[in-house]
GROMACS .gro file of C-alpha atoms in nm:
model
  281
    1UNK     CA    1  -2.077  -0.771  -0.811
    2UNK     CA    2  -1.813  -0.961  -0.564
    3UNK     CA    3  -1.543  -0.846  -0.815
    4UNK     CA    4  -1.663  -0.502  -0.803
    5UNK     CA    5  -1.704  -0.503  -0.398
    6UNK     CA    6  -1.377  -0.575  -0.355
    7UNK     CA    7  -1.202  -0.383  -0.602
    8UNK     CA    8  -1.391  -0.049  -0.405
    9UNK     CA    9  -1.272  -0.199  -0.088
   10UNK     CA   10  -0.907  -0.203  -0.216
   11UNK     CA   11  -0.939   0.164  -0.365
   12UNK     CA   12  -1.076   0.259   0.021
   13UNK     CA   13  -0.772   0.098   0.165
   14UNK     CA   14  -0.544   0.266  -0.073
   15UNK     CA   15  -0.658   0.595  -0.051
   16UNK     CA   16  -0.641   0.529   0.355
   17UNK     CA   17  -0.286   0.412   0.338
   18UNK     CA   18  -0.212   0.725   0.145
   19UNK     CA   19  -0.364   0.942   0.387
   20UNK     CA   20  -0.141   0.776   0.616
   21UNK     CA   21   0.170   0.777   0.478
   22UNK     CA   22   0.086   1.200   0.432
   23UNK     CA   23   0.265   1.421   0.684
   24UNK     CA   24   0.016   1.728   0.662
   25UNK     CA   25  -0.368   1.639   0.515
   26UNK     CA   26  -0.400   1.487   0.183
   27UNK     CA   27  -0.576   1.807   0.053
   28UNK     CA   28  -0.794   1.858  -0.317
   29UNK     CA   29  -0.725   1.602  -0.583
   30UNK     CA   30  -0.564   1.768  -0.838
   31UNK     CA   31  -0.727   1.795  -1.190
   32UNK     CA   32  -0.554   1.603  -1.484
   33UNK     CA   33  -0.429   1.889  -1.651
   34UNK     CA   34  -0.043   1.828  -1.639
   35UNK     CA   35  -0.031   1.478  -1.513
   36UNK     CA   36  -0.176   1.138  -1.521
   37UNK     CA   37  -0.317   0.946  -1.288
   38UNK     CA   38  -0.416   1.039  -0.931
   39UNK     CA   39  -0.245   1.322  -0.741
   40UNK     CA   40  -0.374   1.487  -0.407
   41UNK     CA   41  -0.203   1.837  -0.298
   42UNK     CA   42  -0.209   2.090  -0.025
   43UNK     CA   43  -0.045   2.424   0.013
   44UNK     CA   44   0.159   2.367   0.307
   45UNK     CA   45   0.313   2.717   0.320
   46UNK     CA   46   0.287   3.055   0.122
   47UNK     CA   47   0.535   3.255   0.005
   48UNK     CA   48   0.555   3.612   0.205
   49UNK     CA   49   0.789   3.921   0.233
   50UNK     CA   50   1.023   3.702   0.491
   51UNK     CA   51   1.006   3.344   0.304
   52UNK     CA   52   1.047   3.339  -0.054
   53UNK     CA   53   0.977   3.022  -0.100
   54UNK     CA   54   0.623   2.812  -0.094
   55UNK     CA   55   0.627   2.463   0.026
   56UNK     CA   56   0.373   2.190  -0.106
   57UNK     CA   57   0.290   1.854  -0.038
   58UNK     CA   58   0.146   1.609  -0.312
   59UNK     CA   59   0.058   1.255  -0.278
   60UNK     CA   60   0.052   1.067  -0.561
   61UNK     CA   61  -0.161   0.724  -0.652
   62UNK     CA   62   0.063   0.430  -0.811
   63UNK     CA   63   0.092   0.487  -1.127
   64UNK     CA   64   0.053   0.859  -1.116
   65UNK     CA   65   0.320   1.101  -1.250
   66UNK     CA   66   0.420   1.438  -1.388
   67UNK     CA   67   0.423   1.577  -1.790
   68UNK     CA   68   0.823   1.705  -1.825
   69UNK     CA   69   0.846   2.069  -1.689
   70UNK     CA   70   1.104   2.326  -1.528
   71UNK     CA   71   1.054   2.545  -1.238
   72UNK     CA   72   1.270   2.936  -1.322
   73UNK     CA   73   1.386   2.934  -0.946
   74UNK     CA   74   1.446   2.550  -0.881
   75UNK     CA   75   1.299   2.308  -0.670
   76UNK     CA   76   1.349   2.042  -0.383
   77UNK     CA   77   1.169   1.759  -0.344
   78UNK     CA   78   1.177   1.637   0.011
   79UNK     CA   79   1.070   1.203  -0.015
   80UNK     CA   80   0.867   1.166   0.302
   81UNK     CA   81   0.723   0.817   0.203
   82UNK     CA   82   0.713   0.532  -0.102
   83UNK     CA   83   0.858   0.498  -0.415
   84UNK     CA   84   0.919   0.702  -0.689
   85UNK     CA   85   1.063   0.801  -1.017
   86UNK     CA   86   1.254   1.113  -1.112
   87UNK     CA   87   1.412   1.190  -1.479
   88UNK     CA   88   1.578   1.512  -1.607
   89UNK     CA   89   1.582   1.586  -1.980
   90UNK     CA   90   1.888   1.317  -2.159
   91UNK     CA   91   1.951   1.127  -1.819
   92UNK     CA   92   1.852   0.815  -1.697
   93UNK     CA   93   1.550   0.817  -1.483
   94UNK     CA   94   1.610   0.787  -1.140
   95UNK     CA   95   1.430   0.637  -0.833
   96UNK     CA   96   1.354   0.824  -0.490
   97UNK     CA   97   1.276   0.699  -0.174
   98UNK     CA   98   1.159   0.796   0.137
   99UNK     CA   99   1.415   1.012   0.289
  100UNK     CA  100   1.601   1.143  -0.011
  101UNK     CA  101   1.642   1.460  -0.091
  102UNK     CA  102   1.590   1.565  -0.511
  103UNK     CA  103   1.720   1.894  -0.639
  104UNK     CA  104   1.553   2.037  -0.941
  105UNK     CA  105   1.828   2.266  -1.066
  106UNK     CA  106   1.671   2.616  -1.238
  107UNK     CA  107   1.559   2.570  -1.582
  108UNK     CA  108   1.643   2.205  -1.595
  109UNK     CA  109   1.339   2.026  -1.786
  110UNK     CA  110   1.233   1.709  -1.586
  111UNK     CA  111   0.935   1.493  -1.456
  112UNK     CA  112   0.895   1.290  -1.145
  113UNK     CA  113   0.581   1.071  -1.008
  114UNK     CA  114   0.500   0.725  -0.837
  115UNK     CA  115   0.600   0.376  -0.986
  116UNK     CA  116   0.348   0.156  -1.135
  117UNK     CA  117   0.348  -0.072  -0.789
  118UNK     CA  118   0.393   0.223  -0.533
  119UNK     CA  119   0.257   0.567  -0.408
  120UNK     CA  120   0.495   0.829  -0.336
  121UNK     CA  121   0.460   1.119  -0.104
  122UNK     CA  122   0.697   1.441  -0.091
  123UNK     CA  123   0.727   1.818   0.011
  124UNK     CA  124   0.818   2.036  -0.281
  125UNK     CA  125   0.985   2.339  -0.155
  126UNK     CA  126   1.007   2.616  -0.444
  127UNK     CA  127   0.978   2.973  -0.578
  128UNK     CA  128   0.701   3.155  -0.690
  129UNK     CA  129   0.760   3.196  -1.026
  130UNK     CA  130   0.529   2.963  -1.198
  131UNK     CA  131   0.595   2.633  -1.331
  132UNK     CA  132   0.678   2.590  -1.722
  133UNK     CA  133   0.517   2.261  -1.855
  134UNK     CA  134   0.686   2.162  -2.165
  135UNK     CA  135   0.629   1.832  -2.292
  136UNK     CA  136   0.364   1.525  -2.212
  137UNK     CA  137   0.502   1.225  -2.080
  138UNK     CA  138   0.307   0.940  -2.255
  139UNK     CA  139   0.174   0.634  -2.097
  140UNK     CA  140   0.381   0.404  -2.309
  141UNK     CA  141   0.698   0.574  -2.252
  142UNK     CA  142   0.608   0.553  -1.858
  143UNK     CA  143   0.533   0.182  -1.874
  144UNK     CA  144   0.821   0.106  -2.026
  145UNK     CA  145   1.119   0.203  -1.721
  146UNK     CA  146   1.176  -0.084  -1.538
  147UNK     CA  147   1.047  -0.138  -1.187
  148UNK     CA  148   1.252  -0.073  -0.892
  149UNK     CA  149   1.350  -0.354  -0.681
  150UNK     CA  150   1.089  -0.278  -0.416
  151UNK     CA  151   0.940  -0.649  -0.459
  152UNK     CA  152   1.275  -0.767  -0.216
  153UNK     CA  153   1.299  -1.139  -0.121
  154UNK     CA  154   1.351  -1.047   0.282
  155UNK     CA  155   1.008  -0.808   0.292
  156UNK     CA  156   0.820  -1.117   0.143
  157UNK     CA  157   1.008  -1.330   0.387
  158UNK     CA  158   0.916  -1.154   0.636
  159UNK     CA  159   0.571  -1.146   0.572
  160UNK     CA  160   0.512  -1.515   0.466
  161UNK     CA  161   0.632  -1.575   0.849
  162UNK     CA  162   0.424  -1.333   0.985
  163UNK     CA  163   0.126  -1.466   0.832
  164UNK     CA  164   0.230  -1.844   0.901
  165UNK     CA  165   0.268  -1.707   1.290
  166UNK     CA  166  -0.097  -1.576   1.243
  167UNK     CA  167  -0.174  -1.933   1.189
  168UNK     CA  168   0.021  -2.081   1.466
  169UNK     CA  169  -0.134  -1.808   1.723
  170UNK     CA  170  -0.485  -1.812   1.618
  171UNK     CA  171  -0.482  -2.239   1.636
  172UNK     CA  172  -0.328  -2.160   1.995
  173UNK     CA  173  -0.550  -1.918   2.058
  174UNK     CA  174  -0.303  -1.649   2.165
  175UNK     CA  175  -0.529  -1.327   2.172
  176UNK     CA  176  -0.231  -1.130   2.334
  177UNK     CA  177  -0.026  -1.154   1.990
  178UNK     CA  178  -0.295  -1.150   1.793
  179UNK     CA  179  -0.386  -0.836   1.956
  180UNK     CA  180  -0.096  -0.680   1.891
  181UNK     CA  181  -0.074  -0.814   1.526
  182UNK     CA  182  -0.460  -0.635   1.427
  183UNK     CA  183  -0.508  -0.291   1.393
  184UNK     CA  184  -0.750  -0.154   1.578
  185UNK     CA  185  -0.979  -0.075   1.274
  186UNK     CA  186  -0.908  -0.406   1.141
  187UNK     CA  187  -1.202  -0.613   0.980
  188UNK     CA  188  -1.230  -1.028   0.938
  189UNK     CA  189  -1.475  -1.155   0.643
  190UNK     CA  190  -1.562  -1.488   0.687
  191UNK     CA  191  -1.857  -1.744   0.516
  192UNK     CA  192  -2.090  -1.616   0.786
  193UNK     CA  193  -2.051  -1.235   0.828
  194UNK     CA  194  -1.777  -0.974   0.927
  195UNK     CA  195  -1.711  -0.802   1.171
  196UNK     CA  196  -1.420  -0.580   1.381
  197UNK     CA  197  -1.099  -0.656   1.605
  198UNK     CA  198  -1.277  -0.699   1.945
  199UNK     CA  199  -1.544  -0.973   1.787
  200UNK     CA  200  -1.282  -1.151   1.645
  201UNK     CA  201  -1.093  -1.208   1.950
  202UNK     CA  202  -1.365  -1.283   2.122
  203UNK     CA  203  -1.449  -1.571   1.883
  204UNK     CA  204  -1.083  -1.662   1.902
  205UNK     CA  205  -1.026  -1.681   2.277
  206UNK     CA  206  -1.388  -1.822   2.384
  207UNK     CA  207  -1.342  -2.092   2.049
  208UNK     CA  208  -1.706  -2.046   1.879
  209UNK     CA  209  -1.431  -2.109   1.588
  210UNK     CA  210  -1.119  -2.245   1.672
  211UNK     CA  211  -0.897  -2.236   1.399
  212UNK     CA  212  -0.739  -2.595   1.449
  213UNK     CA  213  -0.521  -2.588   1.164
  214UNK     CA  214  -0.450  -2.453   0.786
  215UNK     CA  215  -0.295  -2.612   0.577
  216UNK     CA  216  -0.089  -2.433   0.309
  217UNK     CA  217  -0.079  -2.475  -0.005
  218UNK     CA  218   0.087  -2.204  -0.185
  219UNK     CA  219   0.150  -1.864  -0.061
  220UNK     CA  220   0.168  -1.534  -0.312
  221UNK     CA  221   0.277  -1.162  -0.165
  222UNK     CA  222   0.267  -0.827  -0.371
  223UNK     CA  223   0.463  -0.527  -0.227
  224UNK     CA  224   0.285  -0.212  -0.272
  225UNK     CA  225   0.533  -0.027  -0.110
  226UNK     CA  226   0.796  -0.084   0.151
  227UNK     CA  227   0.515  -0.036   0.397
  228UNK     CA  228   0.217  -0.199   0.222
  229UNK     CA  229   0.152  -0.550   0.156
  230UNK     CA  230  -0.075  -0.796   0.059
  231UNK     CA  231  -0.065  -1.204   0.090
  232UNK     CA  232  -0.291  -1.435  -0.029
  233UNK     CA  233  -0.286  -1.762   0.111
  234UNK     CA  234  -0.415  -2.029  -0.066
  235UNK     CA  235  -0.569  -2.323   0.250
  236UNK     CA  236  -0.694  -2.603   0.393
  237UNK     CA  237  -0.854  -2.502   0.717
  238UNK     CA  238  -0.922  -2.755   0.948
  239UNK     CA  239  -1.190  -2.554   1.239
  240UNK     CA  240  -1.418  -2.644   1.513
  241UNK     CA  241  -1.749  -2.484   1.511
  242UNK     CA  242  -2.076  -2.554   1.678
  243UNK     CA  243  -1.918  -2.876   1.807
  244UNK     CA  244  -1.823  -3.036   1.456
  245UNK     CA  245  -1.512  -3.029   1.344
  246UNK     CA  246  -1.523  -2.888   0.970
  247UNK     CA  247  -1.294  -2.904   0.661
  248UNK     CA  248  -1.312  -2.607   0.441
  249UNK     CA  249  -1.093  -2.440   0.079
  250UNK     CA  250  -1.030  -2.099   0.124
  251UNK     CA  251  -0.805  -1.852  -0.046
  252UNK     CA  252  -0.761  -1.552   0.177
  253UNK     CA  253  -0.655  -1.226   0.141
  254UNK     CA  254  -0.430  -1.048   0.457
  255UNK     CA  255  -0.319  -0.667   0.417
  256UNK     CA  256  -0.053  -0.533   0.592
  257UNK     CA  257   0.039  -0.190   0.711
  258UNK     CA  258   0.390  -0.112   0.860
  259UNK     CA  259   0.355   0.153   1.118
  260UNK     CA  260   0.664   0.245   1.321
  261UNK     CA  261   0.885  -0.099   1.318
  262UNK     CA  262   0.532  -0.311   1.340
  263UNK     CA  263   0.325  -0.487   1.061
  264UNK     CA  264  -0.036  -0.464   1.114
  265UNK     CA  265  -0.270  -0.651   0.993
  266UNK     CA  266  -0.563  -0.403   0.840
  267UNK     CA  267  -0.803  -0.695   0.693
  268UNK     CA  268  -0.839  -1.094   0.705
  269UNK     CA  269  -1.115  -1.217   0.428
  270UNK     CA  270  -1.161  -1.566   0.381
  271UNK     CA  271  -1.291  -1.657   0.043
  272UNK     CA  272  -1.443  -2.028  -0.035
  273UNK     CA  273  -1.327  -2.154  -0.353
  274UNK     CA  274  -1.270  -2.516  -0.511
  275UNK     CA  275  -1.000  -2.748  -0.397
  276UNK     CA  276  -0.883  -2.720  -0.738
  277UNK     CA  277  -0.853  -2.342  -0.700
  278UNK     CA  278  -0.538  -2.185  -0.812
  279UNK     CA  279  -0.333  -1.815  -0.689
  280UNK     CA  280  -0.180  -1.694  -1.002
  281UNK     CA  281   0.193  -1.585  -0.972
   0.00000   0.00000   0.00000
């Protein structure tokens, strides 16, 4: 039942970091018809008598993509956020980014989508002759491109300090970084209940727990995207509560959002486990 809770907690997160990362609303989920995987769109603008051209916006799930198609009067894929792949027929495939611009050429058969480890959002910009679907793109032959280097050694860098701060701040109790560092609609799980931001610095600055020290023992981070993170730390935390000073294992799980040039931190859960307790790599 844990496993299940937190695997519907994740989902919620995801879909809200999608939502997010979306320019205009995330719009109907799409049914699998011509694609696999999950895929949200909305009709940004219709074609009329002035503009010829009808602009989308789809949001696709990691590990969503495209079967191969063609468009008769081209398309342009404007990246607005993520990671994604993009293949014409006989080429390598190709990965886009936030900020690139793709150019389906008329009648050129291709297929585009997330990665396996990363949503991607875009605006497709296109004609109003309908799309041609052509082949499927199997699940196999999608598994098998390599990833892109999103997984870089300076974003986990980064966060590893940024959690090891956390530590530092909260055994200080510095509620003005830590304030800063939580979202506002951040949540903390802990052995006794969970609850929001505000509680949490309460409990911080007025030390009903003071987080003395944690000790860490091994550290692993999984990039989502370049905006979307999570870190498990596996500790020793050495607190004060109800007068006692206690000595507890926990492995717990942080998730980061980037928004503008700041990481937030969305959730903090603290899970007992043995002192023989492992993080696989």
């Amino acid at each position: 039942m844990r496993a299940l809770l937190i695997g519907l907690f994740i989902g919620m997160l995801s879909i809200s970091s999608f939502a997010q990362e979306a320019i205009f609303p995330m719009g109907a989920k799409a049914k699998n018809v011509h694609h696999t995987g999950d895929i949200w769109l909305t009709h940004v603008v219709d074609a009329d008598e002035t503009f010829k051209h009808n602009v989308a916006q789809a949001v696709s799930a990691p590990g969503a993509f495209l079967n191969w198609h063609l468009h008769p009067d081209g398309q342009q894929l404007l990246i607005t956020s993520g990671v994604g792949f993009y293949q014409e027929k006989g080429k390598e495939v190709q990965v886009m980014r936030a900020g690139d611009v793709i150019k389906c050429l008329p009648n050129v058969e291709h297929w585009h989508g997330a990665t396996p480890k990363s949503a991607v959002t875009y605006l497709a910009i296109g004609g109003s002759t309908p799309t041609k679907w052509t082949d499927e793109l199997s699940v196999k032959d999608y598994n098998n491109i390599p990833l892109p280097e999103i997984n870089n050694s300076s974003l986990e860098n980064e966060i590893k300090e940024l959690s090891k701060a956390k530590w530092k701040w909260m055994a200080e109790k510095d509620v003005d970084k830590l304030a800063n560092l939580f979202h506002d609609k951040s949540r903390f799980v802990h052995m006794s209940g969970s609850w929001k931001k505000d509680r949490e610095l309460e409990i911080i600055e007025t030390g009903s727990i003071w987080y003395k020290n944690a000790d860490v023992h091994d550290v692993v981070v999984e990039t989502f995207d370049d905006n979307t993170v999570v870190l498990w730390n596996r500790i020793t935390l050495m607190a004060h509560v109800r007068g006692n000073d206690v000595s507890n294992e926990f492995t717990v799980t942080e998730f980061y959002k980037k928004e503008g040039d700041d990481w937030k931190l969305l959730d903090l859960t603290f899970s007992s486990v043995r002192d023989t307790h492992e993080i696989a790599h």
